Short mmCIF file of C-alpha atoms in Angstrom, two decimals:
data_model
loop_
_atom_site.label_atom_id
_atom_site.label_comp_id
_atom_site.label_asym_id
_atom_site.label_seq_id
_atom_site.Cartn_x
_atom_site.Cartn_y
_atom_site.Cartn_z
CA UNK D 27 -33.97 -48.37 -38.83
CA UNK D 28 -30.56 -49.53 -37.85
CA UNK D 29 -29.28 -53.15 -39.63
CA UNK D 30 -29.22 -54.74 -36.43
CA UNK D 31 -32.54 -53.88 -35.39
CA UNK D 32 -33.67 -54.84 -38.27
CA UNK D 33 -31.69 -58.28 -38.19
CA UNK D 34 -32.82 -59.07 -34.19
CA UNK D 35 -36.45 -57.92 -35.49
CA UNK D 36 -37.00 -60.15 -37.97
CA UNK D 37 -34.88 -62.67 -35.91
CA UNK D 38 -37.37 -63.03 -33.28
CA UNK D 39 -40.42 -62.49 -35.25
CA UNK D 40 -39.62 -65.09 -38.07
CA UNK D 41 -38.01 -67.54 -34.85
CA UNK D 42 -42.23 -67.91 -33.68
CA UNK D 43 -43.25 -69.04 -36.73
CA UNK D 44 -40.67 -71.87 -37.32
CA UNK D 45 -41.46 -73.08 -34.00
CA UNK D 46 -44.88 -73.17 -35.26
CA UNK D 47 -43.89 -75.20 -38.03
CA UNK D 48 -41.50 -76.90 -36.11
CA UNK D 49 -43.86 -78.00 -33.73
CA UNK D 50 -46.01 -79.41 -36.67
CA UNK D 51 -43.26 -81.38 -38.26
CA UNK D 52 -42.07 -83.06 -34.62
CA UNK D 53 -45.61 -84.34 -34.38
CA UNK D 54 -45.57 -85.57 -37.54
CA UNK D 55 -42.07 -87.37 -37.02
CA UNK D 56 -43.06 -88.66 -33.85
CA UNK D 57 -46.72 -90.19 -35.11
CA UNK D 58 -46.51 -90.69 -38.30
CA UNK D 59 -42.37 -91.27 -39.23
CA UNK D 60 -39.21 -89.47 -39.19
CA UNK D 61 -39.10 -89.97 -43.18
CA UNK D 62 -42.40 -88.16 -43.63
CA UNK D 63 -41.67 -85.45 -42.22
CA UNK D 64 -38.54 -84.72 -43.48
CA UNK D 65 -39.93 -85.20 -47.47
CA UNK D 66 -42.95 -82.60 -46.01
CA UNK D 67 -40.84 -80.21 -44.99
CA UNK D 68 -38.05 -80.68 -47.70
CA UNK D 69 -40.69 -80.12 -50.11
CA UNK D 70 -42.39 -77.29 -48.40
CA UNK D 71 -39.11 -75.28 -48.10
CA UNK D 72 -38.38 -76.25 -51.69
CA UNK D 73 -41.71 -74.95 -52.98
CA UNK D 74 -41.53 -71.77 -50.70
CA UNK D 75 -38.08 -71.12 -52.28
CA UNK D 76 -39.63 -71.28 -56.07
CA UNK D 77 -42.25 -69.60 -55.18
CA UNK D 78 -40.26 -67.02 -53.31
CA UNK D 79 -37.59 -66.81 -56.14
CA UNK D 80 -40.22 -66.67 -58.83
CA UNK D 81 -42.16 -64.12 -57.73
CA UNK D 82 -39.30 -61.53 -56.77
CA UNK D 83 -38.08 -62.39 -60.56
CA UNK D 84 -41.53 -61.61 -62.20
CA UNK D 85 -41.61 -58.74 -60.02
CA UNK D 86 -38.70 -57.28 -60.91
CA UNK D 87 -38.94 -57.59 -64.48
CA UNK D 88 -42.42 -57.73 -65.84
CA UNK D 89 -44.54 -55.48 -62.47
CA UNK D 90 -44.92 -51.92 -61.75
CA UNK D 91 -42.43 -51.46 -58.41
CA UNK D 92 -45.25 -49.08 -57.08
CA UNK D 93 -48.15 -51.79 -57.63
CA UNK D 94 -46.00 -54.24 -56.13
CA UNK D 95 -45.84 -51.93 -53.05
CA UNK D 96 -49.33 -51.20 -52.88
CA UNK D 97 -50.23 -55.24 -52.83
CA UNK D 98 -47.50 -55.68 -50.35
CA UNK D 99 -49.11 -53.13 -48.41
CA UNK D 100 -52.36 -54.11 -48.48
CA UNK D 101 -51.32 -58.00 -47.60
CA UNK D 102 -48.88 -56.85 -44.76
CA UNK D 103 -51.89 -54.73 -42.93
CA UNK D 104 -54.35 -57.28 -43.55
CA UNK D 105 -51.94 -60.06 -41.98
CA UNK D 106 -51.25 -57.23 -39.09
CA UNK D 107 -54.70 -56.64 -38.47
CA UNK D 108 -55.31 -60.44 -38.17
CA UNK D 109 -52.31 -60.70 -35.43
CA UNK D 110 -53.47 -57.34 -34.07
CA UNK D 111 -56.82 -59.14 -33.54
CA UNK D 112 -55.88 -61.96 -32.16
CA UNK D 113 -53.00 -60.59 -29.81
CA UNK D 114 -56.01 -58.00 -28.60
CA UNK D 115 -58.16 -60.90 -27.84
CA UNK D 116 -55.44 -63.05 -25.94
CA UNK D 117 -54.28 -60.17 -24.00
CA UNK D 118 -57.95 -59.16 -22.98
CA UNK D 119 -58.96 -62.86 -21.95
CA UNK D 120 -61.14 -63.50 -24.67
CA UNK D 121 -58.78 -66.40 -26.51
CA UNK D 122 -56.74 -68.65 -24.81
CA UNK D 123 -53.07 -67.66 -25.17
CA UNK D 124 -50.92 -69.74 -28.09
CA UNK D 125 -49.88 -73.08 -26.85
CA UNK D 126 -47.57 -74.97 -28.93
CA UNK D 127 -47.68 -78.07 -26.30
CA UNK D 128 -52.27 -77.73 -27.59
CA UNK D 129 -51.24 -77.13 -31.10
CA UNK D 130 -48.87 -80.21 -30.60
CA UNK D 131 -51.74 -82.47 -29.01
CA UNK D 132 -54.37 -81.43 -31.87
CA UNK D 133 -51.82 -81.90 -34.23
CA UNK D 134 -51.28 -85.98 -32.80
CA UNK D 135 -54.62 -86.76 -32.31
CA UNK D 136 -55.33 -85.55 -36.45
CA UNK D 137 -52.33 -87.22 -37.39
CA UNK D 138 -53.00 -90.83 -35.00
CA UNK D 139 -56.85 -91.15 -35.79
CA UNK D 140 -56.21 -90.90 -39.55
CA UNK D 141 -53.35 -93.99 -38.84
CA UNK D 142 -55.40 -96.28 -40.06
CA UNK D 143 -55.19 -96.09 -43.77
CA UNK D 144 -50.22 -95.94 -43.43
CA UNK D 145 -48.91 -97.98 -45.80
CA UNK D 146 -44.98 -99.32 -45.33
CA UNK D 147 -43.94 -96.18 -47.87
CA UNK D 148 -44.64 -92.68 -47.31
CA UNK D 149 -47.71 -91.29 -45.63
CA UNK D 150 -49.45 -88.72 -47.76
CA UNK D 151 -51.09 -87.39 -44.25
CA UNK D 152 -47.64 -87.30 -42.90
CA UNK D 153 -46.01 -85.50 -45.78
CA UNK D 154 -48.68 -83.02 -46.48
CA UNK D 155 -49.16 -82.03 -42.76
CA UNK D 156 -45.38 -81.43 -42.42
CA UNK D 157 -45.17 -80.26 -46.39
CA UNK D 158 -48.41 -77.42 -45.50
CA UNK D 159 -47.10 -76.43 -42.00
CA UNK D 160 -43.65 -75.62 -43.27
CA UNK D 161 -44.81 -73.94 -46.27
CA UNK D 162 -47.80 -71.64 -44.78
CA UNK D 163 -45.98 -70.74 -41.43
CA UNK D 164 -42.35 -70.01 -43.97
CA UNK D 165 -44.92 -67.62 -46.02
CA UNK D 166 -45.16 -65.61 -42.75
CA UNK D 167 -41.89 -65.63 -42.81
CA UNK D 168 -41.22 -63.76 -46.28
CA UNK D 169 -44.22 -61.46 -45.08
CA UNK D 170 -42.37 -60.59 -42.07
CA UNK D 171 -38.71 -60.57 -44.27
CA UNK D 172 -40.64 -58.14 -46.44
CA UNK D 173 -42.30 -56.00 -44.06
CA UNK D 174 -39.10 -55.36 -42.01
CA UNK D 175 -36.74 -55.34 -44.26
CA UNK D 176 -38.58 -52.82 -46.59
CA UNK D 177 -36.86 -52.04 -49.81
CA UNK D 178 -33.19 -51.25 -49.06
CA UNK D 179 -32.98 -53.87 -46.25
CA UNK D 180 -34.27 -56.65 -47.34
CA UNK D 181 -30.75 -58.64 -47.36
CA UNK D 182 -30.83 -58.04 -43.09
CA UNK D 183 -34.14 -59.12 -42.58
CA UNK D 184 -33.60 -62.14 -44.77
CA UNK D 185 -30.24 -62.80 -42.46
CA UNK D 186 -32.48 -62.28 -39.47
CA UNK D 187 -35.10 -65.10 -40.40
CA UNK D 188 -32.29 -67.43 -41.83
CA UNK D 189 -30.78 -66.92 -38.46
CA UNK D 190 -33.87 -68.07 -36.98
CA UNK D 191 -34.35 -70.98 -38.64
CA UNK D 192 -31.16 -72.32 -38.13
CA UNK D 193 -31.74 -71.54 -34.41
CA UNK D 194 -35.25 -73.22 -33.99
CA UNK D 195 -33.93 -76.30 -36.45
CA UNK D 196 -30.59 -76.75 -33.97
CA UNK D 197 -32.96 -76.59 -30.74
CA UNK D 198 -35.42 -79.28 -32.33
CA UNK D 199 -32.77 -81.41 -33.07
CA UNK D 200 -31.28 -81.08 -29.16
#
């Protein structure tokens, strides 16, 4: 697969899931403070990075490259089927297509009927809604940066998502 396929591939997949979590932390800005949200997702990029960086080190030093392929395969076509599933069952009628302006909603009403225990500081509902939505839908991301980039491309598809994110984070801010 060409470099810029690979780039515009991982561009638009990895774009859907920051709006996901983008979505998550502009509810949580808008209900529960600005400041919360930025410490959630500040912390859940910074624990995605460590994560991210400490794996691929302990990986490349101390793990078997082909049982690190194997469990990469089995986790990307176990994620797959999962979106397989669920893109099957929106596309037949059975689930409701994604709405972000729903997941927005659901995400306000969790965030204002638990208001009642904020404090002047930070909110830990705040900052662990916005720390758990950045870090879970960014772990799709290095799924998708790992299944598209595959071994020798992996540099491209992480340019692709990075891409993305600085996209999604300059269109929340408009």
């Amino acid at each position: 697969m060409s470099v810029v396929l690979i780039v515009a591939a991982t561009f638009l997949a990895a774009a859907v899931e920051w709006v996901e979590a983008l979505t998550i932390v502009l509810a949580v800005g808008m209900f529960r403070g600005w400041r919360n949200a930025i410490v959630g997702t500040v912390a859940g990029l910074v624990a995605l990075a460590i994560l991210t960086i400490g794996f691929g080190l302990a990986i490349n030093s101390h793990i078997d490259l082909a049982l690190v392929r194997t469990l990469v395969g089995v986790f990307l076509l176990l994620f797959g089927l999962k979106w397989l599933h669920k893109a099957i069952l929106r596309s037949s009628g059975l689930k409701a297509l994604h709405d972000e302006a729903k997941a927005f909603e659901a995400t306000k009403q969790m965030l204002v009927a638990s208001n009642g225990n904020r404090r002047s500081g930070l909110d830990g509902v705040g900052v662990s809604t916005a720390l758990s939505g950045v870090f879970l839908e960014g772990l799709e991301v290095v799924f998708i940066v790992i299944a598209l980039g595959g071994l020798k491309n992996v540099s491209a598809a992480a340019i692709g998502a990075a891409a993305s994110l600085v996209v999604v984070v300059g269109a929340g801010l408009v």
